[in-house]
Short mmCIF file of C-alpha atoms in Angstrom, two decimals:
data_model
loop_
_atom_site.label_atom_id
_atom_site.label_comp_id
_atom_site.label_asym_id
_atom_site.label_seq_id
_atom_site.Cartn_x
_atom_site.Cartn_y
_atom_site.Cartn_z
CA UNK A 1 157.26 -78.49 -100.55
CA UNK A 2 155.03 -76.38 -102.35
CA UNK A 3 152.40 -74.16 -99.88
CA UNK A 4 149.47 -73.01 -102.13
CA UNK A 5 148.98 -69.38 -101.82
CA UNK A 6 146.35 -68.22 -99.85
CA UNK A 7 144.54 -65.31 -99.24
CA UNK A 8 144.96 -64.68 -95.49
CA UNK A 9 145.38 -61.57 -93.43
CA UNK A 10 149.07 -61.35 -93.60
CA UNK A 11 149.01 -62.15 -97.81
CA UNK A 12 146.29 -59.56 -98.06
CA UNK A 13 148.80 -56.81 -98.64
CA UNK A 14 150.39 -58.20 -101.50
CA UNK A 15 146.72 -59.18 -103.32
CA UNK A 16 144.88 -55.91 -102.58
CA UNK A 17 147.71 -54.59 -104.68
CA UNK A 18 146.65 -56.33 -107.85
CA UNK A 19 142.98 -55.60 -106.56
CA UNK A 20 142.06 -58.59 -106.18
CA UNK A 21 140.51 -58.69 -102.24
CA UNK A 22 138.81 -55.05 -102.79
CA UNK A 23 137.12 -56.24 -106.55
CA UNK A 24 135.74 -59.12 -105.01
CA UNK A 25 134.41 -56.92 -101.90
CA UNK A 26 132.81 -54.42 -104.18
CA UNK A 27 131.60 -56.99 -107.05
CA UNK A 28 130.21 -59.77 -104.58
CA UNK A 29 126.72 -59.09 -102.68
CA UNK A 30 126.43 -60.29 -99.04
CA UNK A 31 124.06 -63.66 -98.39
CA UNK A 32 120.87 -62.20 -98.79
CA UNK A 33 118.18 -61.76 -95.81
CA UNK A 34 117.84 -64.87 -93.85
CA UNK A 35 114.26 -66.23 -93.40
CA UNK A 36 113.72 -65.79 -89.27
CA UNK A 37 112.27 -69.64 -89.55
CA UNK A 38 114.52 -70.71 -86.22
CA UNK A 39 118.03 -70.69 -84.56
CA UNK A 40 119.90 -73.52 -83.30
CA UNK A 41 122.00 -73.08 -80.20
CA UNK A 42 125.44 -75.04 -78.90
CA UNK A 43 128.91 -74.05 -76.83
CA UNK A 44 132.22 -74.06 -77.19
CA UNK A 45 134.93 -76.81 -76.06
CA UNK A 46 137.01 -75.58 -73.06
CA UNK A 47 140.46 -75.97 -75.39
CA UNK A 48 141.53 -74.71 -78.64
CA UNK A 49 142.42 -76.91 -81.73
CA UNK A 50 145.35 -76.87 -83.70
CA UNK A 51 144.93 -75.16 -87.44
CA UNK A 52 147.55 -76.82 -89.84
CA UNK A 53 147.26 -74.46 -92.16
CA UNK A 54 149.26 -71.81 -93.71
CA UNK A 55 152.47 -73.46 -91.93
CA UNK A 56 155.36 -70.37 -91.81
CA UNK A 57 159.03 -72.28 -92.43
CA UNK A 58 161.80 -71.92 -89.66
CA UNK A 59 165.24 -72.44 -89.96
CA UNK A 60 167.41 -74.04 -87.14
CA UNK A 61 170.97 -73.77 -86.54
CA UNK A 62 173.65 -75.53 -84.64
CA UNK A 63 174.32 -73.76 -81.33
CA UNK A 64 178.00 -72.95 -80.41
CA UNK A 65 177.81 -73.55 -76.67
CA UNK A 66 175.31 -75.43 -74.72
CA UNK A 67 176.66 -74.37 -71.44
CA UNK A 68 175.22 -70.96 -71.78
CA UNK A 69 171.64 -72.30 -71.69
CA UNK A 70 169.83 -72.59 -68.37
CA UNK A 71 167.98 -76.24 -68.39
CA UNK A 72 166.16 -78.26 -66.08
CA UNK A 73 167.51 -81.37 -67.27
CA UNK A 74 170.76 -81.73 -69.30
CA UNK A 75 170.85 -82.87 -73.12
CA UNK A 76 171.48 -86.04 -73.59
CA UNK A 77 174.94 -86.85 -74.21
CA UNK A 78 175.54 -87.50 -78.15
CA UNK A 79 172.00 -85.55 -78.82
CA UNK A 80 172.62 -82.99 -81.90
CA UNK A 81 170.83 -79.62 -81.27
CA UNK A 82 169.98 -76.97 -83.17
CA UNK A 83 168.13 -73.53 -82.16
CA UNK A 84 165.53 -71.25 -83.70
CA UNK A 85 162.37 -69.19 -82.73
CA UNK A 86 159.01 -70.16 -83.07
CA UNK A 87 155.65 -67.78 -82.90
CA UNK A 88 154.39 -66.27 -80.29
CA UNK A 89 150.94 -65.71 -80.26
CA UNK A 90 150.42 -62.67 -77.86
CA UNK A 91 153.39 -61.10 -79.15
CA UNK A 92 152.69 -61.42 -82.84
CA UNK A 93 156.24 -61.85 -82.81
CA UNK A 94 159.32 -65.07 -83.68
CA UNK A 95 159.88 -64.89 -79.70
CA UNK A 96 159.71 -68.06 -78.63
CA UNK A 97 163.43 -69.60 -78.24
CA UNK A 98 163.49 -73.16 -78.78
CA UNK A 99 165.94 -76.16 -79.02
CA UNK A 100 165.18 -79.11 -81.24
CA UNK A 101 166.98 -81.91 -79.76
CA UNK A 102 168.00 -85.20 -81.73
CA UNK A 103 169.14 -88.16 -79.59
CA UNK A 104 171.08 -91.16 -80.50
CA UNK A 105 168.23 -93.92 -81.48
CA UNK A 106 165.56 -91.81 -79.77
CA UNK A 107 162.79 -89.83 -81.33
CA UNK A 108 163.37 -85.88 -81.64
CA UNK A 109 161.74 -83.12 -78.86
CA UNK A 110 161.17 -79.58 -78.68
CA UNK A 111 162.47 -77.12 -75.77
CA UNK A 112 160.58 -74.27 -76.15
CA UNK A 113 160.91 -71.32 -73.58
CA UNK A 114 156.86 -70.36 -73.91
CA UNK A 115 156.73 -68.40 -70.97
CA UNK A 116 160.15 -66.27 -72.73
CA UNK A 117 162.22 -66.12 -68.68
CA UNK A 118 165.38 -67.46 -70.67
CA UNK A 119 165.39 -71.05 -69.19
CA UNK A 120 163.49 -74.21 -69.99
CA UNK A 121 161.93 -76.11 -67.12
CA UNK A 122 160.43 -79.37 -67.59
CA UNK A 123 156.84 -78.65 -68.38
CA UNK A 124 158.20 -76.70 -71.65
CA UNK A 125 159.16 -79.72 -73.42
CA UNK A 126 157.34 -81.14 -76.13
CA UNK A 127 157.32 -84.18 -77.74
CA UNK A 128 157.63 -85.13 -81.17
CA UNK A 129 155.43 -88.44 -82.39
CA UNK A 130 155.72 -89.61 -86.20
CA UNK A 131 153.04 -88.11 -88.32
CA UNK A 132 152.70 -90.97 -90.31
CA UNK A 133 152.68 -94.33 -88.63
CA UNK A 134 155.15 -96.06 -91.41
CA UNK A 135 157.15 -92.77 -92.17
CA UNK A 136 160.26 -91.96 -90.88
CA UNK A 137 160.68 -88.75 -92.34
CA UNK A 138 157.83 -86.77 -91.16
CA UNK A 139 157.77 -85.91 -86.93
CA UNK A 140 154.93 -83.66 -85.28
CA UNK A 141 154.49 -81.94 -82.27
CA UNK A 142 151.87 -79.45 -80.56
CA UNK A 143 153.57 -76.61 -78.33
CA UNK A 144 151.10 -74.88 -75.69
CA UNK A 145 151.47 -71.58 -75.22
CA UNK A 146 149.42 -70.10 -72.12
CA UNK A 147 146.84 -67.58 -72.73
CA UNK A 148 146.30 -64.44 -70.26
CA UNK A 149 142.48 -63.33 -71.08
CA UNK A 150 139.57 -65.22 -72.31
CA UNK A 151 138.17 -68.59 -71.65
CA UNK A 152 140.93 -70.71 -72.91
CA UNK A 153 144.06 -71.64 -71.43
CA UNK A 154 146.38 -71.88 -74.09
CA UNK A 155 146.94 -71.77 -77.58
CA UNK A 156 148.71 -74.84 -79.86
CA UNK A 157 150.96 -74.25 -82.27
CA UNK A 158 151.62 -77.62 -84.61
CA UNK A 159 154.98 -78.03 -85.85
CA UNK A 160 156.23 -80.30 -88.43
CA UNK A 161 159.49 -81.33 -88.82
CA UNK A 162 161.09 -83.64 -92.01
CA UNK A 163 163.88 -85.35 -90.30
CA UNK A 164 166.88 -86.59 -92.88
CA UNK A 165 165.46 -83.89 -95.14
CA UNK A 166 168.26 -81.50 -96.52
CA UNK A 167 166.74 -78.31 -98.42
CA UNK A 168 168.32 -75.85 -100.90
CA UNK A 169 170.53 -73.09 -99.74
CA UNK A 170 170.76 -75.00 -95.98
CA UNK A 171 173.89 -76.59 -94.90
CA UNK A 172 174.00 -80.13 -93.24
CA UNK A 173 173.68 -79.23 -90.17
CA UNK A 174 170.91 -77.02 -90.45
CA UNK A 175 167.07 -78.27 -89.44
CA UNK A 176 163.68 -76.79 -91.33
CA UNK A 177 160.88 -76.84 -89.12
CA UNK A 178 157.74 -75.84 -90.23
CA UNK A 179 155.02 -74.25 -87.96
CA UNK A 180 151.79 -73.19 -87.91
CA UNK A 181 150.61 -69.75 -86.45
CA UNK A 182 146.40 -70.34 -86.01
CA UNK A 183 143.94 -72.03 -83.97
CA UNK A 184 140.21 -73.06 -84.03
CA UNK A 185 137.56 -72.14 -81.41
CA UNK A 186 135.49 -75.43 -81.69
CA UNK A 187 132.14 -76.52 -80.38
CA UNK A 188 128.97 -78.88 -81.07
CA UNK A 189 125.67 -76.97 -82.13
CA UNK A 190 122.47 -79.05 -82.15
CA UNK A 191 120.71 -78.79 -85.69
CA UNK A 192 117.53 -80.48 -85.57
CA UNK A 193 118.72 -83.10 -82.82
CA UNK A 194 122.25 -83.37 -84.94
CA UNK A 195 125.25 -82.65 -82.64
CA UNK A 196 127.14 -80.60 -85.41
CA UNK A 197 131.26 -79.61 -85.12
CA UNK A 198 131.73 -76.05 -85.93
CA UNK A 199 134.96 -74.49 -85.92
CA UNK A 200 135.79 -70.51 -86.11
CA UNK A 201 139.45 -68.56 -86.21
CA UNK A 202 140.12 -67.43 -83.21
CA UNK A 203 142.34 -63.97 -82.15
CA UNK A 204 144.06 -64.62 -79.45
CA UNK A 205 145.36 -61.15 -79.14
CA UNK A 206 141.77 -59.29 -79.27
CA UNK A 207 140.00 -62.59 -77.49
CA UNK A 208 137.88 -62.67 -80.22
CA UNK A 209 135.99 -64.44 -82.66
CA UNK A 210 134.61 -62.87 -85.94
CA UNK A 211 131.87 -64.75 -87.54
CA UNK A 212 132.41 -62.59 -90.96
CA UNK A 213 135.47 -62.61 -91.74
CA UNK A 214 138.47 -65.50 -91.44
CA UNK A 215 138.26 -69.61 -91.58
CA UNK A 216 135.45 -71.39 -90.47
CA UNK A 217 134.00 -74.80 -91.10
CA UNK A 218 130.71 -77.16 -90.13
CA UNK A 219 130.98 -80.78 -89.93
CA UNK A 220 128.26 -81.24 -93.08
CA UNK A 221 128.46 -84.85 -93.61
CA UNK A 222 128.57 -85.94 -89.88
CA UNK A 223 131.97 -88.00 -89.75
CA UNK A 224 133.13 -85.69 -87.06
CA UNK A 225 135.53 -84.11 -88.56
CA UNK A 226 135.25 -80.43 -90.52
CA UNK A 227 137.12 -81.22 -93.98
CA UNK A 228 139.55 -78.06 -94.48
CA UNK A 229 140.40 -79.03 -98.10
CA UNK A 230 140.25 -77.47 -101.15
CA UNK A 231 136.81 -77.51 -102.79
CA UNK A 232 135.30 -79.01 -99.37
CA UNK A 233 131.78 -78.00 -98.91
CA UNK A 234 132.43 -78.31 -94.83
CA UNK A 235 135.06 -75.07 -94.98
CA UNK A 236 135.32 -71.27 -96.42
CA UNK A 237 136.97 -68.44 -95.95
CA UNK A 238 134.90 -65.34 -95.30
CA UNK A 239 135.25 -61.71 -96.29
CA UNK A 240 132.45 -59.63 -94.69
CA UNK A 241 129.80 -62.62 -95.39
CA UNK A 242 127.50 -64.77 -94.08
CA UNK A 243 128.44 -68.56 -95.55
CA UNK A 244 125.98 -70.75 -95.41
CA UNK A 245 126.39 -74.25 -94.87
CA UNK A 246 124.06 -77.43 -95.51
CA UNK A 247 123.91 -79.73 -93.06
CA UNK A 248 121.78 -82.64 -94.11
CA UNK A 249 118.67 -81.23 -95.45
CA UNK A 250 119.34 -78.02 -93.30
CA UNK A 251 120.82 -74.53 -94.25
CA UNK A 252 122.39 -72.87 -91.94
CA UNK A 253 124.60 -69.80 -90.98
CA UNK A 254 126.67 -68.55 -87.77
CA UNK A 255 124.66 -65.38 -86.33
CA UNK A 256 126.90 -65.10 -83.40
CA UNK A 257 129.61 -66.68 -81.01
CA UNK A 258 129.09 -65.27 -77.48
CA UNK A 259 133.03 -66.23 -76.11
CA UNK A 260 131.40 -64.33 -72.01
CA UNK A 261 128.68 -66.57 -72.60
CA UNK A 262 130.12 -69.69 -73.90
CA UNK A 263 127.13 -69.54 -76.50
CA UNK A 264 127.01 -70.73 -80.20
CA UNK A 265 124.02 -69.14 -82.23
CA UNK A 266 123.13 -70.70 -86.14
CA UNK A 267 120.04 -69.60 -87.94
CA UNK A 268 118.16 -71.57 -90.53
CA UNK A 269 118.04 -70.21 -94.48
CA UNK A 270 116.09 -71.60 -97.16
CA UNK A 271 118.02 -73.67 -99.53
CA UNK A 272 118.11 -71.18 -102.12
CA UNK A 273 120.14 -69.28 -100.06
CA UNK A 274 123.11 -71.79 -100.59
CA UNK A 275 125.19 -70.74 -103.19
CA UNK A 276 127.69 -72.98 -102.86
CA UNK A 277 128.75 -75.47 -105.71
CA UNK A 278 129.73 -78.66 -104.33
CA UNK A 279 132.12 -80.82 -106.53
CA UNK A 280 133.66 -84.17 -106.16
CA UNK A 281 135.92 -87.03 -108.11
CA UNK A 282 133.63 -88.80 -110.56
CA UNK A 283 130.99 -85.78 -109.77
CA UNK A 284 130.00 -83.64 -113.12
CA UNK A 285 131.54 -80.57 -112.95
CA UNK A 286 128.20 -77.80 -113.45
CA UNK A 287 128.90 -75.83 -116.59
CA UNK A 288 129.22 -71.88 -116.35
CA UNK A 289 130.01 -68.77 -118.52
CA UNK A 290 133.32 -66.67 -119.09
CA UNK A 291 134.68 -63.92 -121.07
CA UNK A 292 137.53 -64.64 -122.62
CA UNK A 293 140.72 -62.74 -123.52
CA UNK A 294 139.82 -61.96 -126.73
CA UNK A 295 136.09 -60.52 -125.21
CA UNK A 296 134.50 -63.56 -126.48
CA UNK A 297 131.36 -65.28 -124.77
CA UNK A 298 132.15 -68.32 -123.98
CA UNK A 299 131.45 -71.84 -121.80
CA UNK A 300 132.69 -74.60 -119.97
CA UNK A 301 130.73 -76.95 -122.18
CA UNK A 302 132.97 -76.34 -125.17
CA UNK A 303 135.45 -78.67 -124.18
CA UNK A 304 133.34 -81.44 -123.70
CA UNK A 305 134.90 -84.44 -125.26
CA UNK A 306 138.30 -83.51 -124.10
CA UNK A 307 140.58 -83.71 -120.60
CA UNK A 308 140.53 -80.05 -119.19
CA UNK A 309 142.67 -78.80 -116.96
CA UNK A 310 140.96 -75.97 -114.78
CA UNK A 311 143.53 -73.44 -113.81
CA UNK A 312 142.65 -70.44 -111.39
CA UNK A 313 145.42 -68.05 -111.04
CA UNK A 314 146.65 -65.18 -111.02
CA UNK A 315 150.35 -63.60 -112.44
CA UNK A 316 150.09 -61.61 -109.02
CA UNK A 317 151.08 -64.94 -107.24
CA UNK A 318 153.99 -66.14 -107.11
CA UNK A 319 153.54 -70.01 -107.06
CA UNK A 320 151.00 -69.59 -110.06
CA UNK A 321 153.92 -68.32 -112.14
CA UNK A 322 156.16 -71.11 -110.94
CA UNK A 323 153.50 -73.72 -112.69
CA UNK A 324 153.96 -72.05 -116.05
CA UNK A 325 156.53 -73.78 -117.52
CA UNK A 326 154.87 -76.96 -116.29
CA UNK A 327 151.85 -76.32 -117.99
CA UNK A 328 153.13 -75.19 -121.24
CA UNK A 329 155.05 -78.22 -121.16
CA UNK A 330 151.89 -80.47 -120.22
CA UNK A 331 150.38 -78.11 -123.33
CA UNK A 332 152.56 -78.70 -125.78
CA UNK A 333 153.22 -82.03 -125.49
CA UNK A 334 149.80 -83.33 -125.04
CA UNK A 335 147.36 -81.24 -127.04
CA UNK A 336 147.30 -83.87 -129.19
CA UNK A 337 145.66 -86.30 -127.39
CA UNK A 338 142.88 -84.46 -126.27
CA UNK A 339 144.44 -82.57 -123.57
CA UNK A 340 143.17 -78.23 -123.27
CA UNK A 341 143.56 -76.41 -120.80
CA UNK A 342 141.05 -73.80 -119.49
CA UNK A 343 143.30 -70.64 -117.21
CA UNK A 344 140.71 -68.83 -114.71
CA UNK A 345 142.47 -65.82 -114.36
CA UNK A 346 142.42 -63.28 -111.35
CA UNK A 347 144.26 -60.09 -112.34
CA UNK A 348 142.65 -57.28 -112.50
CA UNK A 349 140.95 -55.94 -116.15
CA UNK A 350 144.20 -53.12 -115.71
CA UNK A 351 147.03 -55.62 -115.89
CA UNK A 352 144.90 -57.43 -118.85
CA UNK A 353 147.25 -56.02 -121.68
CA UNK A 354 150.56 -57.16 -120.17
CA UNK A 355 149.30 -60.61 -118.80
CA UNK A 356 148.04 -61.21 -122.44
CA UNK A 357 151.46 -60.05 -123.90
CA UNK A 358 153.64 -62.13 -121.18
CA UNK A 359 151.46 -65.64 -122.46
CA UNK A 360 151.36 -65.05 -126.00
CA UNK A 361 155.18 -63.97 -125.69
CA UNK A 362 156.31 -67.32 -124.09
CA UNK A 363 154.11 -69.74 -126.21
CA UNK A 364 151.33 -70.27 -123.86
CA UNK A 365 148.21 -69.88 -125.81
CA UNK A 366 145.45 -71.75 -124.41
CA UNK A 367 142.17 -70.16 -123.33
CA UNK A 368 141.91 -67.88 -120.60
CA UNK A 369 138.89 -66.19 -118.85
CA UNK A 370 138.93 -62.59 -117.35
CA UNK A 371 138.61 -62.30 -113.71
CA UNK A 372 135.47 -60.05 -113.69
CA UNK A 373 133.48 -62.58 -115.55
CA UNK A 374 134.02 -65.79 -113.19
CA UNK A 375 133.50 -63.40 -110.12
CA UNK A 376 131.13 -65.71 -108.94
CA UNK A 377 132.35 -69.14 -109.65
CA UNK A 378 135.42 -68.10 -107.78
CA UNK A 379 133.16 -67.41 -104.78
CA UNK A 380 130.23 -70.41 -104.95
CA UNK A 381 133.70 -72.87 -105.33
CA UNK A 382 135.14 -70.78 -102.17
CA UNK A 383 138.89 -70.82 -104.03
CA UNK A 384 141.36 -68.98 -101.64
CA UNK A 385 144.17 -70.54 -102.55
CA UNK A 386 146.02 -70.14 -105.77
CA UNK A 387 146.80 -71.73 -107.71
CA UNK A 388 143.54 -74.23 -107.49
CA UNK A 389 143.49 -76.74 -110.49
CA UNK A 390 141.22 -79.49 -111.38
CA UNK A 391 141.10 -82.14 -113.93
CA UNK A 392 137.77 -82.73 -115.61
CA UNK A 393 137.52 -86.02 -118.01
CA UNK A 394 135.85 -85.94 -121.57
CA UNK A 395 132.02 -86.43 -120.20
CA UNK A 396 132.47 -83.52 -118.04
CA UNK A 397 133.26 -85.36 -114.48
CA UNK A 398 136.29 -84.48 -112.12
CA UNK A 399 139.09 -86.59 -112.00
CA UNK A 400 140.81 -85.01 -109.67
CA UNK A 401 141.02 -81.95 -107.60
CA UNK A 402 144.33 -82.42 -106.57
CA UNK A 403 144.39 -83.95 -103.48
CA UNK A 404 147.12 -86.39 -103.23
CA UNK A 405 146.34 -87.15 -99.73
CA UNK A 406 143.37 -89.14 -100.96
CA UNK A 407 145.21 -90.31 -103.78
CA UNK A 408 143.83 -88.19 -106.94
CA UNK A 409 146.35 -87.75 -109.66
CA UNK A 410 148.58 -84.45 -108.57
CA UNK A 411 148.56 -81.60 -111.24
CA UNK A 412 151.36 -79.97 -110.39
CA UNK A 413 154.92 -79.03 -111.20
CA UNK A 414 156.11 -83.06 -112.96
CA UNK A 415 153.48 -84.51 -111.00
CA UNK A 416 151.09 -83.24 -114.01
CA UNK A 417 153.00 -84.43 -116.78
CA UNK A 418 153.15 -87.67 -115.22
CA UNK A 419 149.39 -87.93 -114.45
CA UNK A 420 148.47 -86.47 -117.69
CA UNK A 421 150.82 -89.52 -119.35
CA UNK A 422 148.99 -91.90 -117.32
CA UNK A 423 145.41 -90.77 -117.91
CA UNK A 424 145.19 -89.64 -121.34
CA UNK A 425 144.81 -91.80 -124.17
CA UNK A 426 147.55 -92.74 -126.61
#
């Protein structure tokens, strides 16, 4: 399972030292002055929802002696159980003790000791329910912790866990549970007499939600749902900025969420304050300007007539340098049937020299752009996870973006070379 690599609080240590979170700070103006032509109002829902992003991996081992373990209800006879520690929110902390238990012929269940008094009583179990309905491979749960402070309760934590899945380095009898460690304040905001989802991080620790900086989305389209994806116009992730959003034929930005208050405030913008750049499968992909490597002007538009691949990354991140091989492979082999590919890279102008050597040294010569000259395509597609690739066809529309889930071709790892053999021409 590959986790794209995203630039969140707890990554922001390793990215700020290739440069990449402070260029972007210094290089990128704010949304400009709002036009005071109204503000829309709405409140928050009374419970928190689950954010399935940015899942953290757990290992679970086999525990030596059940008898030691102080239970409400005993373990089903035949049951295999295993023991780790998920998060704890208030704690910041792996603190939360917890048995996954396995029955004969029954589905899986968490024992999670949430309130951390070294027993589990019955309200601190947690079932697991299949994820998909025809799967039997993927299980999910929600475990609630309780919150001390502020107007909600508790705070979910989703885990996933691939039953009959063995991974690399982990023994038979070892489990990998995967979990996730942040939650959405949500609430409904009336925009012009549309009841409108927003969703915000929310700090559990501080009891606080920061309209400027962290994950937030607004149900744009009106299916009731905010769309967290990559290249989704409904979600960004903010750094000391005021996103705006367009909801129908509105424009709109959070100005503040009053948590005391239970009190949503949006103002309006003119559209030319929306700088985002919406794309879509079978949507034309808007052309823009780079530097390349060699200092040459250059544009998008260049390729027309061939399948690009559109590759922003960085060799500060790890998982970009993983897809390397793939893509020199997907280079070399189909270059010659119309196949380029165009690398959007985000080191810094310091690093330039060696990045340059390393590809030219390992045979990967297509084009690459310098970060300081897509600056702002980076930020009006909202990419915070890298690697981002897309596939644009020959006239210039997308044929993918990735997203397997809705069944666009996958470009990565041997998922790309098998797409690429699919789509191309012979």
């Amino acid at each position: 399972m590959r986790i794209p690599f995203r630039m969140k609080p707890r990554a922001q240590a390793i990215v700020r030292s290739a440069g990449i979170v402070s260029a972007l700070a210094l290089m990128l103006p704010l949304a400009p002055p709002v036009r005071a032509d109204g503000e829309y109002t709405g409140k928050l829902e009374p419970q928190l929802r689950v954010n399935r992003d940015g899942r953290e991996h757990v290992a679970f081992r086999p525990i030596a002696d059940l008898s030691k373990l102080r239970l409400a209800k005993p373990i089903e006879k035949g049951a295999t159980v295993t023991a780790g520690r998920l998060y704890h929110v208030l704690n910041d902390k792996s603190a939360i003790l917890t048995l996954l238990v396995e029955p004969e012929d029954e589905p899986p269940y968490l024992l999670a000791d949430i309130d951390l008094n070294n027993q589990f009583d019955e309200s601190e179990r947690f079932e697991f329910k299949r994820g998909e309905e025809d799967n039997p491979y993927i299980w999910e749960a929600s475990v609630s912790q309780p919150l001390k402070e502020g107007p909600f309760q508790s705070f979910p934590l989703f885990v996933q866990y691939m039953k009959n899945v063995r991974w690399e380095g982990m023994s038979d009898d070892e489990r990998m549970l995967f979990e996730s460690r942040a939650a959405f304040a949500a609430g409904f905001v009336d925009i012009q007499g549309r009841k409108t989802l927003v969703q915000y991080d929310y700090n559990a620790r501080a009891n606080k939600i920061s309209v400027m900086n962290g994950r937030l989305g607004v149900d744009a389209d009106g299916d009731g749902e905010v769309d967290f994806d990559p290249f989704s116009p409904e979600a960004a992730e903010t750094q000391d900025e005021a996103v705006v959003f367009r909801v129908g034929n509105n424009y709109v930005s959070t100005k503040k969420v009053d948590l005391e208050k239970n009190l949503i405030t949006m103002r309006s913008h003119p559209a030319s304050d929306y700088k985002r750049i919406e794309v879509a499968v079978g949507k034309e992909m808007p052309d823009f300007e780079f530097t390349d490597f060699n200092g040459k002007k250059r544009r998008l538009s260049e390729f027309r007539g061939k399948h690009v691949l559109i590759d922003f990354w960085g060799m500060w991140c790890p998982p970009c340098r993983q897809e390397l091989p793939y893509l020199k492979a997907a280079y070399s082999r189909f270059q010659a049937r119309g196949f380029e590919i165009l690398g959007l890279n985000t080191d810094q102008p310091e690093v330039m020299p060696q990045v340059k050597t390393t590809l030219e040294k390992n045979g990967m010569p297509w084009t690459q752009a310098k970060m300081d000259s897509i600056i702002r395509v980076i930020r009006n597609l909202r990419i915070n996870s890298y690697p981002t690739t897309m596939l644009i066809g020959p006239d210039g529309r997308i044929i993918s973006l990735n997203n397997t889930k809705k069944g666009q071709p996958g470009l990565r790892g041997n998922d790309l070379l098998k797409s690429l053999d699919k789509i191309l021409p012979h």
